[in-house]
Amino acid sequence: MFFIIGYGLILLGIIAIFSGIVGLFRFPDFYTKIHAASIIECCGVPLSLIGLAFLQHDFTSSFKLVFASILILILNPVSTHAIGKAALLGKTNLK
């Protein structure tokens, strides 16, 4: 039962990563591209890591994967916001 959930979460993570990659190539400006990159960071990678945690037989490996995904969910939006705000305040050419 756990392998179905694990493979399903990995598949959802791959779909989120793929949609973010498509967004990086198709979106016109910096701010929408950074949004697509944050989709990869905040949805794709944690879903894949939690899916891998479901596939592990060892509790410590599963705990490490879930802990890493929680850290990614907390730290990546903060860093994406900092990059976006620095670009806004720096008034750089964003095209």
JSON list of C-alpha atoms in Angstrom, two decimals:
[
{"chain": "A", "resi": 1, "resn": "MET", "atom": "CA", "xyz": [0.00, 0.00, 0.00]},
{"chain": "A", "resi": 2, "resn": "PHE", "atom": "CA", "xyz": [2.81, 2.40, 0.87]},
{"chain": "A", "resi": 3, "resn": "PHE", "atom": "CA", "xyz": [4.52, 1.88, -2.47]},
{"chain": "A", "resi": 4, "resn": "ILE", "atom": "CA", "xyz": [1.39, 3.11, -4.31]},
{"chain": "A", "resi": 5, "resn": "ILE", "atom": "CA", "xyz": [1.36, 6.29, -2.22]},
{"chain": "A", "resi": 6, "resn": "GLY", "atom": "CA", "xyz": [5.12, 6.69, -2.65]},
{"chain": "A", "resi": 7, "resn": "TYR", "atom": "CA", "xyz": [5.08, 6.31, -6.42]},
{"chain": "A", "resi": 8, "resn": "GLY", "atom": "CA", "xyz": [2.03, 8.58, -6.66]},
{"chain": "A", "resi": 9, "resn": "LEU", "atom": "CA", "xyz": [3.79, 11.35, -4.73]},
{"chain": "A", "resi": 10, "resn": "ILE", "atom": "CA", "xyz": [6.92, 10.94, -6.84]},
{"chain": "A", "resi": 11, "resn": "LEU", "atom": "CA", "xyz": [4.79, 11.21, -9.98]},
{"chain": "A", "resi": 12, "resn": "LEU", "atom": "CA", "xyz": [3.12, 14.38, -8.67]},
{"chain": "A", "resi": 13, "resn": "GLY", "atom": "CA", "xyz": [6.56, 15.79, -7.88]},
{"chain": "A", "resi": 14, "resn": "ILE", "atom": "CA", "xyz": [7.79, 15.04, -11.39]},
{"chain": "A", "resi": 15, "resn": "ILE", "atom": "CA", "xyz": [4.71, 16.73, -12.86]},
{"chain": "A", "resi": 16, "resn": "ALA", "atom": "CA", "xyz": [5.33, 19.83, -10.71]},
{"chain": "A", "resi": 17, "resn": "ILE", "atom": "CA", "xyz": [9.00, 19.90, -11.71]},
{"chain": "A", "resi": 18, "resn": "PHE", "atom": "CA", "xyz": [8.13, 19.54, -15.39]},
{"chain": "A", "resi": 19, "resn": "SER", "atom": "CA", "xyz": [5.53, 22.32, -15.22]},
{"chain": "A", "resi": 20, "resn": "GLY", "atom": "CA", "xyz": [8.07, 24.58, -13.53]},
{"chain": "A", "resi": 21, "resn": "ILE", "atom": "CA", "xyz": [10.64, 23.86, -16.24]},
{"chain": "A", "resi": 22, "resn": "VAL", "atom": "CA", "xyz": [8.10, 24.69, -18.93]},
{"chain": "A", "resi": 23, "resn": "GLY", "atom": "CA", "xyz": [7.29, 27.90, -17.08]},
{"chain": "A", "resi": 24, "resn": "LEU", "atom": "CA", "xyz": [10.95, 28.88, -16.95]},
{"chain": "A", "resi": 25, "resn": "PHE", "atom": "CA", "xyz": [11.16, 28.71, -20.73]},
{"chain": "A", "resi": 26, "resn": "ARG", "atom": "CA", "xyz": [7.76, 30.21, -21.57]},
{"chain": "A", "resi": 27, "resn": "PHE", "atom": "CA", "xyz": [7.28, 33.06, -19.09]},
{"chain": "A", "resi": 28, "resn": "PRO", "atom": "CA", "xyz": [8.40, 36.47, -20.33]},
{"chain": "A", "resi": 29, "resn": "ASP", "atom": "CA", "xyz": [9.88, 38.34, -17.37]},
{"chain": "A", "resi": 30, "resn": "PHE", "atom": "CA", "xyz": [11.96, 37.73, -14.28]},
{"chain": "A", "resi": 31, "resn": "TYR", "atom": "CA", "xyz": [9.17, 37.71, -11.71]},
{"chain": "A", "resi": 32, "resn": "THR", "atom": "CA", "xyz": [7.07, 35.09, -13.46]},
{"chain": "A", "resi": 33, "resn": "LYS", "atom": "CA", "xyz": [10.18, 33.00, -14.06]},
{"chain": "A", "resi": 34, "resn": "ILE", "atom": "CA", "xyz": [11.07, 33.15, -10.39]},
{"chain": "A", "resi": 35, "resn": "HIS", "atom": "CA", "xyz": [7.53, 32.02, -9.64]},
{"chain": "A", "resi": 36, "resn": "ALA", "atom": "CA", "xyz": [8.02, 28.99, -11.88]},
{"chain": "A", "resi": 37, "resn": "ALA", "atom": "CA", "xyz": [11.32, 28.24, -10.16]},
{"chain": "A", "resi": 38, "resn": "SER", "atom": "CA", "xyz": [9.63, 28.40, -6.78]},
{"chain": "A", "resi": 39, "resn": "ILE", "atom": "CA", "xyz": [7.04, 25.87, -7.98]},
{"chain": "A", "resi": 40, "resn": "ILE", "atom": "CA", "xyz": [9.91, 23.47, -8.62]},
{"chain": "A", "resi": 41, "resn": "GLU", "atom": "CA", "xyz": [11.44, 24.18, -5.22]},
{"chain": "A", "resi": 42, "resn": "CYS", "atom": "CA", "xyz": [8.31, 24.23, -3.10]},
{"chain": "A", "resi": 43, "resn": "CYS", "atom": "CA", "xyz": [6.14, 21.58, -4.74]},
{"chain": "A", "resi": 44, "resn": "GLY", "atom": "CA", "xyz": [8.20, 19.25, -6.89]},
{"chain": "A", "resi": 45, "resn": "VAL", "atom": "CA", "xyz": [11.17, 18.47, -4.69]},
{"chain": "A", "resi": 46, "resn": "PRO", "atom": "CA", "xyz": [9.29, 18.01, -1.36]},
{"chain": "A", "resi": 47, "resn": "LEU", "atom": "CA", "xyz": [6.65, 15.81, -2.98]},
{"chain": "A", "resi": 48, "resn": "SER", "atom": "CA", "xyz": [9.37, 13.64, -4.48]},
{"chain": "A", "resi": 49, "resn": "LEU", "atom": "CA", "xyz": [11.23, 13.42, -1.17]},
{"chain": "A", "resi": 50, "resn": "ILE", "atom": "CA", "xyz": [8.10, 12.48, 0.76]},
{"chain": "A", "resi": 51, "resn": "GLY", "atom": "CA", "xyz": [7.32, 9.88, -1.91]},
{"chain": "A", "resi": 52, "resn": "LEU", "atom": "CA", "xyz": [10.80, 8.46, -1.43]},
{"chain": "A", "resi": 53, "resn": "ALA", "atom": "CA", "xyz": [10.20, 8.42, 2.32]},
{"chain": "A", "resi": 54, "resn": "PHE", "atom": "CA", "xyz": [7.17, 6.20, 1.76]},
{"chain": "A", "resi": 55, "resn": "LEU", "atom": "CA", "xyz": [9.34, 3.79, -0.22]},
{"chain": "A", "resi": 56, "resn": "GLN", "atom": "CA", "xyz": [12.03, 3.48, 2.47]},
{"chain": "A", "resi": 57, "resn": "HIS", "atom": "CA", "xyz": [11.92, 0.54, 4.85]},
{"chain": "A", "resi": 58, "resn": "ASP", "atom": "CA", "xyz": [14.06, 2.22, 7.48]},
{"chain": "A", "resi": 59, "resn": "PHE", "atom": "CA", "xyz": [12.56, 4.78, 9.85]},
{"chain": "A", "resi": 60, "resn": "THR", "atom": "CA", "xyz": [15.70, 6.91, 10.08]},
{"chain": "A", "resi": 61, "resn": "SER", "atom": "CA", "xyz": [15.95, 7.27, 6.30]},
{"chain": "A", "resi": 62, "resn": "SER", "atom": "CA", "xyz": [12.28, 8.21, 6.10]},
{"chain": "A", "resi": 63, "resn": "PHE", "atom": "CA", "xyz": [12.68, 10.71, 8.91]},
{"chain": "A", "resi": 64, "resn": "LYS", "atom": "CA", "xyz": [15.68, 12.33, 7.20]},
{"chain": "A", "resi": 65, "resn": "LEU", "atom": "CA", "xyz": [13.78, 12.65, 3.92]},
{"chain": "A", "resi": 66, "resn": "VAL", "atom": "CA", "xyz": [10.72, 14.17, 5.60]},
{"chain": "A", "resi": 67, "resn": "PHE", "atom": "CA", "xyz": [12.94, 16.52, 7.62]},
{"chain": "A", "resi": 68, "resn": "ALA", "atom": "CA", "xyz": [14.74, 17.63, 4.45]},
{"chain": "A", "resi": 69, "resn": "SER", "atom": "CA", "xyz": [11.42, 18.29, 2.73]},
{"chain": "A", "resi": 70, "resn": "ILE", "atom": "CA", "xyz": [10.20, 20.35, 5.70]},
{"chain": "A", "resi": 71, "resn": "LEU", "atom": "CA", "xyz": [13.39, 22.41, 5.57]},
{"chain": "A", "resi": 72, "resn": "ILE", "atom": "CA", "xyz": [12.92, 22.93, 1.84]},
{"chain": "A", "resi": 73, "resn": "LEU", "atom": "CA", "xyz": [9.32, 24.02, 2.40]},
{"chain": "A", "resi": 74, "resn": "ILE", "atom": "CA", "xyz": [10.44, 26.57, 4.98]},
{"chain": "A", "resi": 75, "resn": "LEU", "atom": "CA", "xyz": [13.67, 27.93, 3.50]},
{"chain": "A", "resi": 76, "resn": "ASN", "atom": "CA", "xyz": [13.05, 28.07, -0.25]},
{"chain": "A", "resi": 77, "resn": "PRO", "atom": "CA", "xyz": [10.12, 30.53, -0.21]},
{"chain": "A", "resi": 78, "resn": "VAL", "atom": "CA", "xyz": [12.18, 32.84, 1.99]},
{"chain": "A", "resi": 79, "resn": "SER", "atom": "CA", "xyz": [15.14, 32.74, -0.39]},
{"chain": "A", "resi": 80, "resn": "THR", "atom": "CA", "xyz": [12.90, 33.21, -3.44]},
{"chain": "A", "resi": 81, "resn": "HIS", "atom": "CA", "xyz": [11.29, 36.23, -1.78]},
{"chain": "A", "resi": 82, "resn": "ALA", "atom": "CA", "xyz": [14.71, 37.67, -0.95]},
{"chain": "A", "resi": 83, "resn": "ILE", "atom": "CA", "xyz": [15.88, 37.28, -4.55]},
{"chain": "A", "resi": 84, "resn": "GLY", "atom": "CA", "xyz": [12.71, 38.89, -5.89]},
{"chain": "A", "resi": 85, "resn": "LYS", "atom": "CA", "xyz": [12.89, 41.78, -3.45]},
{"chain": "A", "resi": 86, "resn": "ALA", "atom": "CA", "xyz": [16.57, 42.37, -4.22]},
{"chain": "A", "resi": 87, "resn": "ALA", "atom": "CA", "xyz": [15.74, 42.49, -7.92]},
{"chain": "A", "resi": 88, "resn": "LEU", "atom": "CA", "xyz": [12.91, 44.93, -7.26]},
{"chain": "A", "resi": 89, "resn": "LEU", "atom": "CA", "xyz": [14.98, 47.23, -5.07]},
{"chain": "A", "resi": 90, "resn": "GLY", "atom": "CA", "xyz": [18.02, 46.99, -7.32]},
{"chain": "A", "resi": 91, "resn": "LYS", "atom": "CA", "xyz": [15.97, 48.10, -10.33]},
{"chain": "A", "resi": 92, "resn": "THR", "atom": "CA", "xyz": [17.99, 45.92, -12.65]},
{"chain": "A", "resi": 93, "resn": "ASN", "atom": "CA", "xyz": [17.01, 45.15, -16.23]},
{"chain": "A", "resi": 94, "resn": "LEU", "atom": "CA", "xyz": [14.87, 42.07, -15.74]},
{"chain": "A", "resi": 95, "resn": "LYS", "atom": "CA", "xyz": [14.08, 41.09, -19.34]}
]
